[in-house]
Each structure stands twice: as C-alpha cells, then as structure tokens.
Amino acid sequence: MAGKAAAPGTAVLLVTANVGSLFDDPENLQKNWLREFYQVVHTHKPHFMALHCQEFGGKNYETSMSHVDKFVKELLSSDAMKEYNRARVYLDENFKSQEHFTALGSFYFLHESLKNIYQFDFKAKKYKKVAGKEIYSDTLESTPMLEKEKFPQDYFPECKWSRKGFVRTRWCVADCAFDLVNIHLFHDASNLVAWETSPSVYSGIRHKALGYVLDRIIDQRFEKVSYFVFGDFNFRLDSKSVVETLCTQATMQTVRAADTNEVVKLIFRESDNDRKVMLQLEKKVFHYFNQEVFRDNNGTALLEFDKELSVFKDRLYELDISFPPSYPYSEDSGQGRQYMNTRCPAWCDRVLMSPSARELILKSESEEKVVTYDHIGPNVCMGDHKPVFLAFRIAPGAGKRWQRQQRALRETSP
C-alpha cells in the first residue's frame, strides 16, 4: 500500500501569545509553555512559522533581560526547531523610551525545505532573500525590514505608561506576498466603567486604534497585499449584556466610597436561595460564582456578546472560534483551566485576516482537516493568556496571480 502523500501547498503556522507572565515566573512557566508550543509545531509541521508575542519581557523588562535572552536562545537552538535553518527575530527592548516602547516581539522561522523566501525592505521598497538567522533588538525604528508604531498617548489618556502598538513585516512565501502585523490594543482599565455603557468606552478606543492600523497598512506608500493581523486585541465581551444575561434573576446592590460617593462595588444576589451572591464586580474584580459557564462547550454560548470585530466585518475575516476564552487564566503553575476572578473571560487573542488573505488558505477537498484555529495548552498553565494559533496551507499556484502583477509592474516601471 502506498504511503500517504504529503498534503499539497505550503504549510503556515501563525501564533499569537501574550507572554508577560512567562517572565514574571520563568522557572515555573517557561518550560511548560515551550513544551506545548513545540507540540503544536510538531503536529502541524509548518514550512513557515510566525510567533507574535506581546508584553515580551514581562512587567519589569529591565530585571527580566536575562530571562529574555534565555527564552530567545532556547527558541532558536532547541532540537524541536532544528529543521528551521533561517530565522528573523525582532524584539522591542528599548524600555527606557516612553515614546516608542511597545514590548512586542516577533519571531519568524523558515523550514530548510522552503526555497526562495523573501522579506520586504520598507526603505528600499524591494524584496530581499532571507538567509541565516538574525536578531534585531533595542531600537527597531532604524530597522528597514519592518514598520513599528506605538499608539499616541491621547488614544488612552488613562494609562500614563501604555505599551500598546504594532509591528508590521512583509513576506513573499510560495510566490504569495502578505503582511504580518503583530498588534497589542488597549485593555479595560475598570470593570465598573466597562459595565456602564454598551458598547463600552474601551471598546471605542480599541475600534479607533485598530482602524488606524488597518488604514496604515493599506495606505498609498506601498503596494497593497494580503494581510494577517494577529496579537492581543484585548477584545472583551459586551459587559453590560453579559452581566444582564448571567444575573437575569438577581438583584443588584451598589456600594459607594464613603468619602467620594463613587461606586466601588456592585453585588448581584439571587432573589431567593438565601440571597446567594452570584457576581461581585469591582474595578479589577469580576467574581462569578460558576466559572463552568465560560468553559462549557468552550464558552461558545457567550460568543454572541463578542461584538467588537463586527464593525470591521468588511475588512477583517476570522475563522469560527471553537476554543474557550483565552484570558484571564490563573498564573498559578498548578492551574491550567482556572480563570482568575479579575476580568470577565474573553477572547482577547485572535488571528484575523484580510478578505484576500482568506483566499490564500487552501480549503481541503477531502475530509482531512487542513485549517486549524485553536488555542495552545488547554490543560497547562501558559500564563494569564492562552496562545492562539492558525495553521493552514497556501494553495498551490495561489501566487501565480501575484507574480503576474509583479511582472506587469516591472514592465511598466521606467
């Protein structure tokens, strides 16, 4: 009997991971995190792999530098990655620059079997062949192989020391050109403020920032190509709707600060059953009595409250979500499935794409599952965020149209 033929096309793996927790507790978390990550690499065997990290280095970057170096060295030299003979690593380590620091880290790995891979030079406006392994860090603004921006301070004035922004690279793989954008959007500063309006004020801030990024990557400076945007979008469930649904039969008690009369706590109690507390809501507390609602059937009953992407439905596409909310998991290394009682669980970490990028993904004609959209480490502590990945194959011949476009441009240029 003939052996199973390799699936056609070029295998691609896109991973997003907010890794801040890994550097706050490296001894307990990094080993497990890497093991789970390598397992996904082994399962999907990508030819081209991108790992977009947010909060790289953790909350205290200066004290975490040695852990950062160890993590990068491990990724580049481990046995699990030995078949990836070319790599590009871009680390924003300029933590002393309040104006520029984003704490983003982008890793790109190319399998030894992959030929003729090119990366775009944004300054020279041309593609360059990728060879060897190179690490770029500190001041990424001077690196022509990427574009990086931190969002203006006035986007989120509540946060004096925000590290939110994006990094963009452009690649040509299997004759297909596409942008890969590592992004980190603004969080909800207060559960109480998020609960006040629907949609929340924070949702509006994220909408503005994401719109800015999308406008930026399709402006007139460069040729338009397909794009994948993956990172920590900090998308949250519509808090007011979720609370109304979870606490339909509850009565609400409002607790105010004695000196300012400001609301500091909301307590939702069952109308009967000895007035049992169902939900306690504070600035940084979201304590619901039954966490199973977020895990049952992967929390999909709550997807109706995941509304932030809907305003971009003509510009961004996402595969169906079939994994539980990716945040906020317990950072206790012995807890793999437990959520922290700090925020309402939500699908913060996503892999999104342009409509034209969707066309690059090979849809299998057989029953074999070629495209996978899932999270990593479902039963293992991966920090407060579970990494999320998209594995797919670029269809054979999908790049021919792109090649024709490039040829036409060269023939018409002076």
mmCIF file of C-alpha atoms in Angstrom:
data_model
loop_
_atom_site.group_PDB
_atom_site.id
_atom_site.type_symbol
_atom_site.label_atom_id
_atom_site.label_comp_id
_atom_site.label_asym_id
_atom_site.label_seq_id
_atom_site.Cartn_x
_atom_site.Cartn_y
_atom_site.Cartn_z
ATOM 1 C CA MET A 1 0.000 0.000 0.000
ATOM 2 C CA ALA A 2 1.425 3.373 -0.992
ATOM 3 C CA GLY A 3 2.325 5.772 1.754
ATOM 4 C CA LYS A 4 0.153 8.785 2.407
ATOM 5 C CA ALA A 5 1.126 11.652 0.125
ATOM 6 C CA ALA A 6 2.101 14.930 1.720
ATOM 7 C CA ALA A 7 -0.704 17.482 1.693
ATOM 8 C CA PRO A 8 -0.328 19.988 -1.138
ATOM 9 C CA GLY A 9 0.627 23.586 -0.630
ATOM 10 C CA THR A 10 2.914 25.393 1.786
ATOM 11 C CA ALA A 11 2.188 24.825 5.488
ATOM 12 C CA VAL A 12 1.947 28.039 7.518
ATOM 13 C CA LEU A 13 1.608 28.428 11.286
ATOM 14 C CA LEU A 14 0.688 31.791 12.811
ATOM 15 C CA VAL A 15 0.798 32.043 16.618
ATOM 16 C CA THR A 16 -0.037 34.924 18.938
ATOM 17 C CA ALA A 17 0.967 34.877 22.606
ATOM 18 C CA ASN A 18 0.873 37.465 25.361
ATOM 19 C CA VAL A 19 3.878 36.170 27.296
ATOM 20 C CA GLY A 20 4.144 38.702 30.117
ATOM 21 C CA SER A 21 3.556 36.027 32.770
ATOM 22 C CA LEU A 22 6.460 33.903 31.497
ATOM 23 C CA PHE A 23 8.990 36.487 32.579
ATOM 24 C CA ASP A 24 7.381 37.173 35.940
ATOM 25 C CA ASP A 25 7.661 33.470 36.876
ATOM 26 C CA PRO A 26 10.123 31.951 34.366
ATOM 27 C CA GLU A 27 11.159 28.967 36.474
ATOM 28 C CA ASN A 28 7.649 27.542 36.671
ATOM 29 C CA LEU A 29 6.055 28.651 33.432
ATOM 30 C CA GLN A 30 8.581 28.805 30.569
ATOM 31 C CA LYS A 31 9.378 25.098 30.383
ATOM 32 C CA ASN A 32 5.708 24.082 30.143
ATOM 33 C CA TRP A 33 4.956 26.892 27.701
ATOM 34 C CA LEU A 34 7.751 25.871 25.343
ATOM 35 C CA ARG A 35 6.797 22.200 25.533
ATOM 36 C CA GLU A 36 3.213 22.965 24.495
ATOM 37 C CA PHE A 37 4.399 25.323 21.748
ATOM 38 C CA TYR A 38 6.799 22.720 20.333
ATOM 39 C CA GLN A 39 3.999 20.159 20.344
ATOM 40 C CA VAL A 40 1.898 22.376 18.071
ATOM 41 C CA VAL A 41 4.915 22.846 15.773
ATOM 42 C CA HIS A 42 5.418 19.077 15.670
ATOM 43 C CA THR A 43 1.734 18.415 14.950
ATOM 44 C CA HIS A 44 1.373 20.900 12.102
ATOM 45 C CA LYS A 45 4.931 20.782 10.705
ATOM 46 C CA PRO A 46 4.869 24.265 9.165
ATOM 47 C CA HIS A 47 7.216 25.372 6.419
ATOM 48 C CA PHE A 48 6.800 29.000 7.513
ATOM 49 C CA MET A 49 6.051 29.964 11.090
ATOM 50 C CA ALA A 50 5.387 33.301 12.778
ATOM 51 C CA LEU A 51 5.209 33.811 16.542
ATOM 52 C CA HIS A 52 3.897 37.214 17.636
ATOM 53 C CA CYS A 53 4.498 37.991 21.308
ATOM 54 C CA GLN A 54 3.086 40.821 23.391
ATOM 55 C CA GLU A 55 4.358 42.011 26.774
ATOM 56 C CA PHE A 56 7.669 40.402 25.846
ATOM 57 C CA GLY A 57 9.903 40.670 28.888
ATOM 58 C CA GLY A 58 7.032 40.996 31.364
ATOM 59 C CA LYS A 59 6.093 43.938 33.528
ATOM 60 C CA ASN A 60 9.669 44.609 34.688
ATOM 61 C CA TYR A 61 11.653 44.422 31.491
ATOM 62 C CA GLU A 62 14.933 45.644 32.967
ATOM 63 C CA THR A 63 15.058 42.895 35.581
ATOM 64 C CA SER A 64 13.891 40.258 33.086
ATOM 65 C CA MET A 65 16.600 40.745 30.465
ATOM 66 C CA SER A 66 18.475 37.552 31.346
ATOM 67 C CA HIS A 67 15.237 35.553 31.095
ATOM 68 C CA VAL A 68 14.525 37.199 27.729
ATOM 69 C CA ASP A 69 17.919 36.164 26.368
ATOM 70 C CA LYS A 70 17.447 32.599 27.607
ATOM 71 C CA PHE A 71 13.978 32.337 26.040
ATOM 72 C CA VAL A 72 15.206 33.598 22.655
ATOM 73 C CA LYS A 73 18.253 31.302 22.714
ATOM 74 C CA GLU A 74 16.050 28.314 23.545
ATOM 75 C CA LEU A 75 13.674 29.022 20.662
ATOM 76 C CA LEU A 76 16.491 29.412 18.157
ATOM 77 C CA SER A 77 18.621 26.446 19.205
ATOM 78 C CA SER A 78 16.270 23.752 20.551
ATOM 79 C CA ASP A 79 16.076 20.306 18.960
ATOM 80 C CA ALA A 80 12.393 20.905 18.257
ATOM 81 C CA MET A 81 13.347 23.771 15.925
ATOM 82 C CA LYS A 82 16.471 22.274 14.360
ATOM 83 C CA GLU A 83 14.902 21.956 10.896
ATOM 84 C CA TYR A 84 14.311 25.700 10.757
ATOM 85 C CA ASN A 85 17.614 26.937 9.374
ATOM 86 C CA ARG A 86 16.581 30.548 8.827
ATOM 87 C CA ALA A 87 15.013 32.904 11.338
ATOM 88 C CA ARG A 88 14.297 36.566 11.954
ATOM 89 C CA VAL A 89 13.697 37.895 15.445
ATOM 90 C CA TYR A 90 12.570 41.445 16.193
ATOM 91 C CA LEU A 91 12.482 42.453 19.854
ATOM 92 C CA ASP A 92 11.443 45.879 21.068
ATOM 93 C CA GLU A 93 13.771 46.154 24.067
ATOM 94 C CA ASN A 94 14.046 49.940 24.229
ATOM 95 C CA PHE A 95 12.160 50.037 27.536
ATOM 96 C CA LYS A 96 13.594 53.427 28.559
ATOM 97 C CA SER A 97 11.813 55.179 25.685
ATOM 98 C CA GLN A 98 8.311 56.112 26.806
ATOM 99 C CA GLU A 99 7.665 57.475 23.328
ATOM 100 C CA HIS A 100 8.475 54.271 21.421
ATOM 101 C CA PHE A 101 8.461 51.175 23.671
ATOM 102 C CA THR A 102 5.809 48.566 22.745
ATOM 103 C CA ALA A 103 7.208 45.355 24.355
ATOM 104 C CA LEU A 104 6.403 43.471 21.144
ATOM 105 C CA GLY A 105 8.485 40.521 19.993
ATOM 106 C CA SER A 106 8.123 38.935 16.560
ATOM 107 C CA PHE A 107 9.732 35.608 15.592
ATOM 108 C CA TYR A 108 9.778 34.125 12.091
ATOM 109 C CA PHE A 109 11.082 30.631 11.301
ATOM 110 C CA LEU A 110 11.689 29.102 7.860
ATOM 111 C CA HIS A 111 11.959 25.362 7.302
ATOM 112 C CA GLU A 112 15.035 24.044 5.489
ATOM 113 C CA SER A 113 12.840 22.623 2.706
ATOM 114 C CA LEU A 114 11.382 26.025 1.876
ATOM 115 C CA LYS A 115 13.056 27.708 -1.064
ATOM 116 C CA ASN A 116 13.148 31.272 -2.333
ATOM 117 C CA ILE A 117 11.707 33.164 0.634
ATOM 118 C CA TYR A 118 11.851 36.926 0.504
ATOM 119 C CA GLN A 119 11.270 39.692 3.033
ATOM 120 C CA PHE A 120 10.352 43.244 2.112
ATOM 121 C CA ASP A 121 12.675 46.166 2.806
ATOM 122 C CA PHE A 122 10.348 49.098 3.519
ATOM 123 C CA LYS A 123 13.096 51.658 2.990
ATOM 124 C CA ALA A 124 14.466 50.290 -0.310
ATOM 125 C CA LYS A 125 10.944 49.196 -1.358
ATOM 126 C CA LYS A 126 12.116 45.814 -2.624
ATOM 127 C CA TYR A 127 12.237 42.199 -1.519
ATOM 128 C CA LYS A 128 15.416 40.605 -0.195
ATOM 129 C CA LYS A 129 16.133 36.894 0.003
ATOM 130 C CA VAL A 130 16.156 35.513 3.550
ATOM 131 C CA ALA A 131 19.277 33.640 4.663
ATOM 132 C CA GLY A 132 20.683 32.692 8.060
ATOM 133 C CA LYS A 133 19.402 33.625 11.497
ATOM 134 C CA GLU A 134 19.349 37.260 12.621
ATOM 135 C CA ILE A 135 18.168 39.008 15.775
ATOM 136 C CA TYR A 136 17.247 42.689 15.863
ATOM 137 C CA SER A 137 16.557 44.369 19.176
ATOM 138 C CA ASP A 138 16.607 47.618 21.124
ATOM 139 C CA THR A 139 15.693 50.403 18.678
ATOM 140 C CA LEU A 140 13.619 48.798 15.961
ATOM 141 C CA GLU A 141 12.772 52.161 14.393
ATOM 142 C CA SER A 142 16.044 52.024 12.456
ATOM 143 C CA THR A 143 15.349 48.547 11.015
ATOM 144 C CA PRO A 144 14.163 48.845 7.379
ATOM 145 C CA MET A 145 12.686 45.338 7.366
ATOM 146 C CA LEU A 146 9.687 46.359 9.466
ATOM 147 C CA GLU A 147 7.370 49.178 10.380
ATOM 148 C CA LYS A 148 6.679 49.847 14.031
ATOM 149 C CA GLU A 149 4.451 52.365 15.766
ATOM 150 C CA LYS A 150 3.264 52.968 19.271
ATOM 151 C CA PHE A 151 -0.233 54.409 19.559
ATOM 152 C CA PRO A 152 -0.380 58.096 20.520
ATOM 153 C CA GLN A 153 -0.804 58.826 24.236
ATOM 154 C CA ASP A 154 -4.115 60.589 23.655
ATOM 155 C CA TYR A 155 -5.677 57.337 22.442
ATOM 156 C CA PHE A 156 -5.731 56.096 26.026
ATOM 157 C CA PRO A 157 -5.069 59.055 28.387
ATOM 158 C CA GLU A 158 -5.986 56.997 31.479
ATOM 159 C CA CYS A 159 -2.792 54.979 31.091
ATOM 160 C CA LYS A 160 0.337 57.102 31.521
ATOM 161 C CA TRP A 161 2.732 54.313 30.564
ATOM 162 C CA SER A 162 0.969 52.373 27.850
ATOM 163 C CA ARG A 163 2.982 49.941 25.698
ATOM 164 C CA LYS A 164 0.369 49.389 23.033
ATOM 165 C CA GLY A 165 1.238 49.493 19.345
ATOM 166 C CA PHE A 166 2.004 47.339 16.312
ATOM 167 C CA VAL A 167 4.876 45.923 14.249
ATOM 168 C CA ARG A 168 4.467 45.028 10.580
ATOM 169 C CA THR A 169 6.612 42.836 8.361
ATOM 170 C CA ARG A 170 6.039 41.774 4.754
ATOM 171 C CA TRP A 171 6.951 38.404 3.230
ATOM 172 C CA CYS A 172 6.844 36.557 -0.054
ATOM 173 C CA VAL A 173 6.256 32.837 0.543
ATOM 174 C CA ALA A 174 5.269 30.378 -2.202
ATOM 175 C CA ASP A 175 5.108 33.341 -4.578
ATOM 176 C CA CYS A 176 2.481 34.996 -2.346
ATOM 177 C CA ALA A 177 3.073 38.365 -0.732
ATOM 178 C CA PHE A 178 1.449 39.180 2.589
ATOM 179 C CA ASP A 179 1.858 41.429 5.607
ATOM 180 C CA LEU A 180 2.085 40.006 9.130
ATOM 181 C CA VAL A 181 1.070 42.510 11.810
ATOM 182 C CA ASN A 182 1.843 41.974 15.498
ATOM 183 C CA ILE A 183 -0.643 44.068 17.472
ATOM 184 C CA HIS A 184 -1.459 44.917 21.075
ATOM 185 C CA LEU A 185 -4.576 47.001 21.733
ATOM 186 C CA PHE A 186 -5.791 48.741 24.886
ATOM 187 C CA HIS A 187 -7.249 46.862 27.844
ATOM 188 C CA ASP A 188 -10.268 47.598 30.024
ATOM 189 C CA ALA A 189 -8.951 49.745 32.866
ATOM 190 C CA SER A 190 -12.045 49.241 35.024
ATOM 191 C CA ASN A 191 -14.753 46.578 35.058
ATOM 192 C CA LEU A 192 -17.146 49.140 36.512
ATOM 193 C CA VAL A 193 -16.587 51.630 33.702
ATOM 194 C CA ALA A 194 -16.870 48.843 31.101
ATOM 195 C CA TRP A 195 -20.243 47.864 32.593
ATOM 196 C CA GLU A 196 -21.712 51.372 32.377
ATOM 197 C CA THR A 197 -22.359 51.526 28.620
ATOM 198 C CA SER A 198 -22.919 49.155 25.714
ATOM 199 C CA PRO A 199 -20.602 49.171 23.839
ATOM 200 C CA SER A 200 -18.074 50.229 26.460
ATOM 201 C CA VAL A 201 -15.856 53.275 26.207
ATOM 202 C CA TYR A 202 -12.861 50.930 25.998
ATOM 203 C CA SER A 203 -14.363 49.151 23.002
ATOM 204 C CA GLY A 204 -14.479 52.528 21.260
ATOM 205 C CA ILE A 205 -10.784 53.117 21.992
ATOM 206 C CA ARG A 206 -9.831 49.724 20.536
ATOM 207 C CA HIS A 207 -12.007 50.399 17.497
ATOM 208 C CA LYS A 208 -10.139 53.658 16.860
ATOM 209 C CA ALA A 209 -6.700 52.047 17.267
ATOM 210 C CA LEU A 210 -7.445 49.028 15.072
ATOM 211 C CA GLY A 211 -8.936 51.260 12.406
ATOM 212 C CA TYR A 212 -5.741 53.307 12.465
ATOM 213 C CA VAL A 213 -3.616 50.168 11.922
ATOM 214 C CA LEU A 214 -5.751 48.922 9.034
ATOM 215 C CA ASP A 215 -5.658 52.324 7.341
ATOM 216 C CA ARG A 216 -1.913 52.444 7.828
ATOM 217 C CA ILE A 217 -1.159 49.078 6.231
ATOM 218 C CA ILE A 218 -3.241 49.756 3.111
ATOM 219 C CA ASP A 219 -2.210 53.378 2.526
ATOM 220 C CA GLN A 220 -0.557 54.568 -0.675
ATOM 221 C CA ARG A 221 3.086 54.245 0.386
ATOM 222 C CA PHE A 222 3.446 50.614 -0.691
ATOM 223 C CA GLU A 223 1.763 48.119 -2.960
ATOM 224 C CA LYS A 224 -1.318 46.607 -1.349
ATOM 225 C CA VAL A 225 -1.014 42.949 -0.406
ATOM 226 C CA SER A 226 -2.974 40.476 1.698
ATOM 227 C CA TYR A 227 -2.520 40.793 5.449
ATOM 228 C CA PHE A 228 -2.812 38.786 8.649
ATOM 229 C CA VAL A 229 -3.226 40.732 11.895
ATOM 230 C CA PHE A 230 -2.659 38.637 15.000
ATOM 231 C CA GLY A 231 -1.962 39.606 18.567
ATOM 232 C CA ASP A 232 -3.649 40.606 21.810
ATOM 233 C CA PHE A 233 -6.586 42.709 20.640
ATOM 234 C CA ASN A 234 -7.933 42.867 24.193
ATOM 235 C CA PHE A 235 -11.413 42.360 22.725
ATOM 236 C CA ARG A 236 -13.890 41.921 25.578
ATOM 237 C CA LEU A 237 -17.417 40.613 25.807
ATOM 238 C CA ASP A 238 -20.030 43.337 25.990
ATOM 239 C CA SER A 239 -20.012 43.630 29.764
ATOM 240 C CA LYS A 240 -23.467 45.088 30.284
ATOM 241 C CA SER A 241 -25.116 42.384 28.161
ATOM 242 C CA VAL A 242 -23.118 39.579 29.796
ATOM 243 C CA VAL A 243 -23.976 40.699 33.314
ATOM 244 C CA GLU A 244 -27.657 41.058 32.409
ATOM 245 C CA THR A 245 -27.642 37.514 30.998
ATOM 246 C CA LEU A 246 -25.659 35.884 33.809
ATOM 247 C CA CYS A 247 -27.666 37.643 36.514
ATOM 248 C CA THR A 248 -31.169 37.714 34.998
ATOM 249 C CA GLN A 249 -32.913 36.829 38.253
ATOM 250 C CA ALA A 250 -30.562 38.774 40.514
ATOM 251 C CA THR A 251 -30.967 41.957 42.498
ATOM 252 C CA MET A 252 -28.141 44.498 42.484
ATOM 253 C CA GLN A 253 -26.575 46.185 45.492
ATOM 254 C CA THR A 254 -24.421 49.271 44.938
ATOM 255 C CA VAL A 255 -21.538 50.016 47.310
ATOM 256 C CA ARG A 256 -20.110 53.541 47.297
ATOM 257 C CA ALA A 257 -16.941 55.029 48.774
ATOM 258 C CA ALA A 258 -17.707 56.920 51.978
ATOM 259 C CA ASP A 259 -15.550 59.935 51.106
ATOM 260 C CA THR A 260 -16.269 60.409 47.356
ATOM 261 C CA ASN A 261 -19.627 58.628 46.910
ATOM 262 C CA GLU A 262 -18.037 56.892 43.918
ATOM 263 C CA VAL A 263 -19.342 53.427 43.053
ATOM 264 C CA VAL A 264 -16.652 50.923 44.100
ATOM 265 C CA LYS A 265 -18.558 47.641 44.060
ATOM 266 C CA LEU A 266 -21.659 46.046 42.572
ATOM 267 C CA ILE A 267 -23.049 42.902 44.188
ATOM 268 C CA PHE A 268 -25.601 40.763 42.354
ATOM 269 C CA ARG A 269 -27.581 38.378 44.573
ATOM 270 C CA GLU A 270 -30.102 35.688 43.757
ATOM 271 C CA SER A 271 -33.650 36.798 44.529
ATOM 272 C CA ASP A 272 -34.163 33.646 46.574
ATOM 273 C CA ASN A 273 -31.827 30.805 47.632
ATOM 274 C CA ASP A 274 -30.785 32.738 50.749
ATOM 275 C CA ARG A 275 -29.764 35.722 48.568
ATOM 276 C CA LYS A 276 -26.615 33.946 47.413
ATOM 277 C CA VAL A 277 -24.024 36.211 45.768
ATOM 278 C CA MET A 278 -23.851 35.428 42.039
ATOM 279 C CA LEU A 279 -21.458 38.128 40.865
ATOM 280 C CA GLN A 280 -19.217 40.674 42.505
ATOM 281 C CA LEU A 281 -17.957 43.479 40.287
ATOM 282 C CA GLU A 282 -15.185 45.936 41.189
ATOM 283 C CA LYS A 283 -12.596 47.882 39.225
ATOM 284 C CA LYS A 284 -10.369 44.801 38.967
ATOM 285 C CA VAL A 285 -12.705 42.100 40.247
ATOM 286 C CA PHE A 286 -15.135 40.008 38.202
ATOM 287 C CA HIS A 287 -16.075 37.161 40.520
ATOM 288 C CA TYR A 288 -18.861 34.991 39.114
ATOM 289 C CA PHE A 289 -19.912 32.028 41.219
ATOM 290 C CA ASN A 290 -19.897 29.468 38.362
ATOM 291 C CA GLN A 291 -16.847 29.503 36.089
ATOM 292 C CA GLU A 292 -18.136 26.494 34.170
ATOM 293 C CA VAL A 293 -20.294 28.800 32.057
ATOM 294 C CA PHE A 294 -17.079 30.045 30.436
ATOM 295 C CA ARG A 295 -15.806 26.505 29.789
ATOM 296 C CA ASP A 296 -18.955 24.569 28.870
ATOM 297 C CA ASN A 297 -18.887 23.838 25.141
ATOM 298 C CA ASN A 298 -15.802 26.094 25.006
ATOM 299 C CA GLY A 299 -17.869 29.064 26.146
ATOM 300 C CA THR A 300 -19.485 29.356 22.715
ATOM 301 C CA ALA A 301 -22.826 30.387 24.256
ATOM 302 C CA LEU A 302 -21.115 33.671 25.135
ATOM 303 C CA LEU A 303 -19.851 34.381 21.617
ATOM 304 C CA GLU A 304 -22.987 36.435 20.937
ATOM 305 C CA PHE A 305 -21.516 39.045 23.295
ATOM 306 C CA ASP A 306 -18.205 39.106 21.406
ATOM 307 C CA LYS A 307 -19.130 42.088 19.229
ATOM 308 C CA GLU A 308 -16.021 44.223 18.768
ATOM 309 C CA LEU A 309 -14.960 42.699 15.457
ATOM 310 C CA SER A 310 -18.354 43.266 13.837
ATOM 311 C CA VAL A 311 -17.572 46.868 12.880
ATOM 312 C CA PHE A 312 -14.687 45.565 10.737
ATOM 313 C CA LYS A 313 -16.653 42.765 9.048
ATOM 314 C CA ASP A 314 -15.795 44.076 5.563
ATOM 315 C CA ARG A 315 -12.082 44.437 6.330
ATOM 316 C CA LEU A 316 -11.217 41.534 8.626
ATOM 317 C CA TYR A 317 -12.149 37.873 8.473
ATOM 318 C CA GLU A 318 -11.838 35.267 11.218
ATOM 319 C CA LEU A 319 -12.419 31.535 11.266
ATOM 320 C CA ASP A 320 -15.097 30.245 13.615
ATOM 321 C CA ILE A 321 -13.956 30.213 17.237
ATOM 322 C CA SER A 322 -14.213 26.778 18.860
ATOM 323 C CA PHE A 323 -11.933 27.270 21.879
ATOM 324 C CA PRO A 324 -12.693 28.817 25.286
ATOM 325 C CA PRO A 325 -11.924 32.460 26.162
ATOM 326 C CA SER A 326 -8.140 32.959 26.076
ATOM 327 C CA TYR A 327 -7.916 35.328 29.094
ATOM 328 C CA PRO A 328 -7.578 35.747 32.131
ATOM 329 C CA TYR A 329 -6.235 32.374 33.226
ATOM 330 C CA SER A 330 -4.707 31.729 36.615
ATOM 331 C CA GLU A 331 -0.946 32.278 36.761
ATOM 332 C CA ASP A 332 -0.603 29.503 39.326
ATOM 333 C CA SER A 333 1.596 26.918 37.579
ATOM 334 C CA GLY A 334 -0.584 24.132 39.012
ATOM 335 C CA GLN A 335 -3.779 25.531 37.483
ATOM 336 C CA GLY A 336 -4.275 25.009 33.755
ATOM 337 C CA ARG A 337 -8.023 25.577 33.340
ATOM 338 C CA GLN A 338 -8.899 28.023 36.097
ATOM 339 C CA TYR A 339 -9.741 31.653 35.302
ATOM 340 C CA MET A 340 -8.713 34.479 37.599
ATOM 341 C CA ASN A 341 -11.553 36.448 39.199
ATOM 342 C CA THR A 342 -10.213 39.717 37.846
ATOM 343 C CA ARG A 343 -11.946 40.175 34.472
ATOM 344 C CA CYS A 344 -14.795 38.597 32.603
ATOM 345 C CA PRO A 345 -13.207 35.846 30.486
ATOM 346 C CA ALA A 346 -12.901 36.915 26.842
ATOM 347 C CA TRP A 347 -11.339 36.033 23.513
ATOM 348 C CA CYS A 348 -8.567 38.645 23.638
ATOM 349 C CA ASP A 349 -6.061 36.766 21.495
ATOM 350 C CA ARG A 350 -7.007 36.343 17.835
ATOM 351 C CA VAL A 351 -5.727 35.659 14.331
ATOM 352 C CA LEU A 352 -7.525 37.862 11.780
ATOM 353 C CA MET A 353 -7.006 38.319 8.063
ATOM 354 C CA SER A 354 -7.970 40.432 5.086
ATOM 355 C CA PRO A 355 -10.556 39.075 2.636
ATOM 356 C CA SER A 356 -7.790 38.446 0.090
ATOM 357 C CA ALA A 357 -5.699 36.568 2.685
ATOM 358 C CA ARG A 358 -8.637 34.241 3.171
ATOM 359 C CA GLU A 359 -8.316 33.263 -0.498
ATOM 360 C CA LEU A 360 -4.728 32.127 0.098
ATOM 361 C CA ILE A 361 -5.865 29.452 2.530
ATOM 362 C CA LEU A 362 -6.290 26.066 0.958
ATOM 363 C CA LYS A 363 -9.693 24.520 1.559
ATOM 364 C CA SER A 364 -9.295 20.759 1.504
ATOM 365 C CA GLU A 365 -11.483 18.784 -0.883
ATOM 366 C CA SER A 366 -11.101 15.726 1.333
ATOM 367 C CA GLU A 367 -12.302 15.156 4.866
ATOM 368 C CA GLU A 368 -8.857 15.829 6.237
ATOM 369 C CA LYS A 369 -8.730 18.925 8.401
ATOM 370 C CA VAL A 370 -6.197 21.233 6.792
ATOM 371 C CA VAL A 371 -7.101 24.514 8.509
ATOM 372 C CA THR A 372 -6.978 24.678 12.323
ATOM 373 C CA TYR A 373 -7.841 27.654 14.548
ATOM 374 C CA ASP A 374 -7.296 26.804 18.195
ATOM 375 C CA HIS A 375 -5.525 27.637 21.451
ATOM 376 C CA ILE A 376 -2.357 26.113 22.925
ATOM 377 C CA GLY A 377 -2.033 24.342 26.268
ATOM 378 C CA PRO A 378 -5.701 23.834 27.195
ATOM 379 C CA ASN A 379 -4.846 21.943 30.397
ATOM 380 C CA VAL A 380 -1.485 23.540 31.228
ATOM 381 C CA CYS A 381 -0.724 26.895 32.814
ATOM 382 C CA MET A 382 0.560 29.099 29.994
ATOM 383 C CA GLY A 383 0.315 32.339 31.993
ATOM 384 C CA ASP A 384 -2.737 34.594 32.071
ATOM 385 C CA HIS A 385 -3.198 34.250 28.280
ATOM 386 C CA LYS A 386 -3.507 31.036 26.286
ATOM 387 C CA PRO A 387 -1.639 31.371 22.970
ATOM 388 C CA VAL A 388 -3.865 31.122 19.897
ATOM 389 C CA PHE A 389 -2.808 29.762 16.509
ATOM 390 C CA LEU A 390 -3.941 29.413 12.928
ATOM 391 C CA ALA A 391 -2.483 26.565 10.855
ATOM 392 C CA PHE A 392 -3.217 26.412 7.144
ATOM 393 C CA ARG A 393 -1.722 25.760 3.729
ATOM 394 C CA ILE A 394 -1.179 28.203 0.908
ATOM 395 C CA ALA A 395 -2.806 26.619 -2.110
ATOM 396 C CA PRO A 396 -0.517 25.511 -4.932
ATOM 397 C CA GLY A 397 -0.495 28.162 -7.629
ATOM 398 C CA ALA A 398 -2.105 30.775 -5.409
ATOM 399 C CA GLY A 399 0.871 33.032 -6.015
ATOM 400 C CA LYS A 400 0.662 32.994 -9.804
ATOM 401 C CA ARG A 401 -1.674 35.961 -9.886
ATOM 402 C CA TRP A 402 0.675 37.863 -7.590
ATOM 403 C CA GLN A 403 3.607 37.007 -9.876
ATOM 404 C CA ARG A 404 1.738 38.323 -12.893
ATOM 405 C CA GLN A 405 1.014 41.563 -11.055
ATOM 406 C CA GLN A 406 4.679 41.961 -10.127
ATOM 407 C CA ARG A 407 5.781 41.273 -13.706
ATOM 408 C CA ALA A 408 3.352 43.853 -15.051
ATOM 409 C CA LEU A 409 4.604 46.440 -12.569
ATOM 410 C CA ARG A 410 8.234 45.813 -13.551
ATOM 411 C CA GLU A 411 7.416 46.092 -17.248
ATOM 412 C CA THR A 412 5.617 49.406 -16.811
ATOM 413 C CA SER A 413 8.151 50.993 -14.458
ATOM 414 C CA PRO A 414 10.731 53.381 -16.042
#
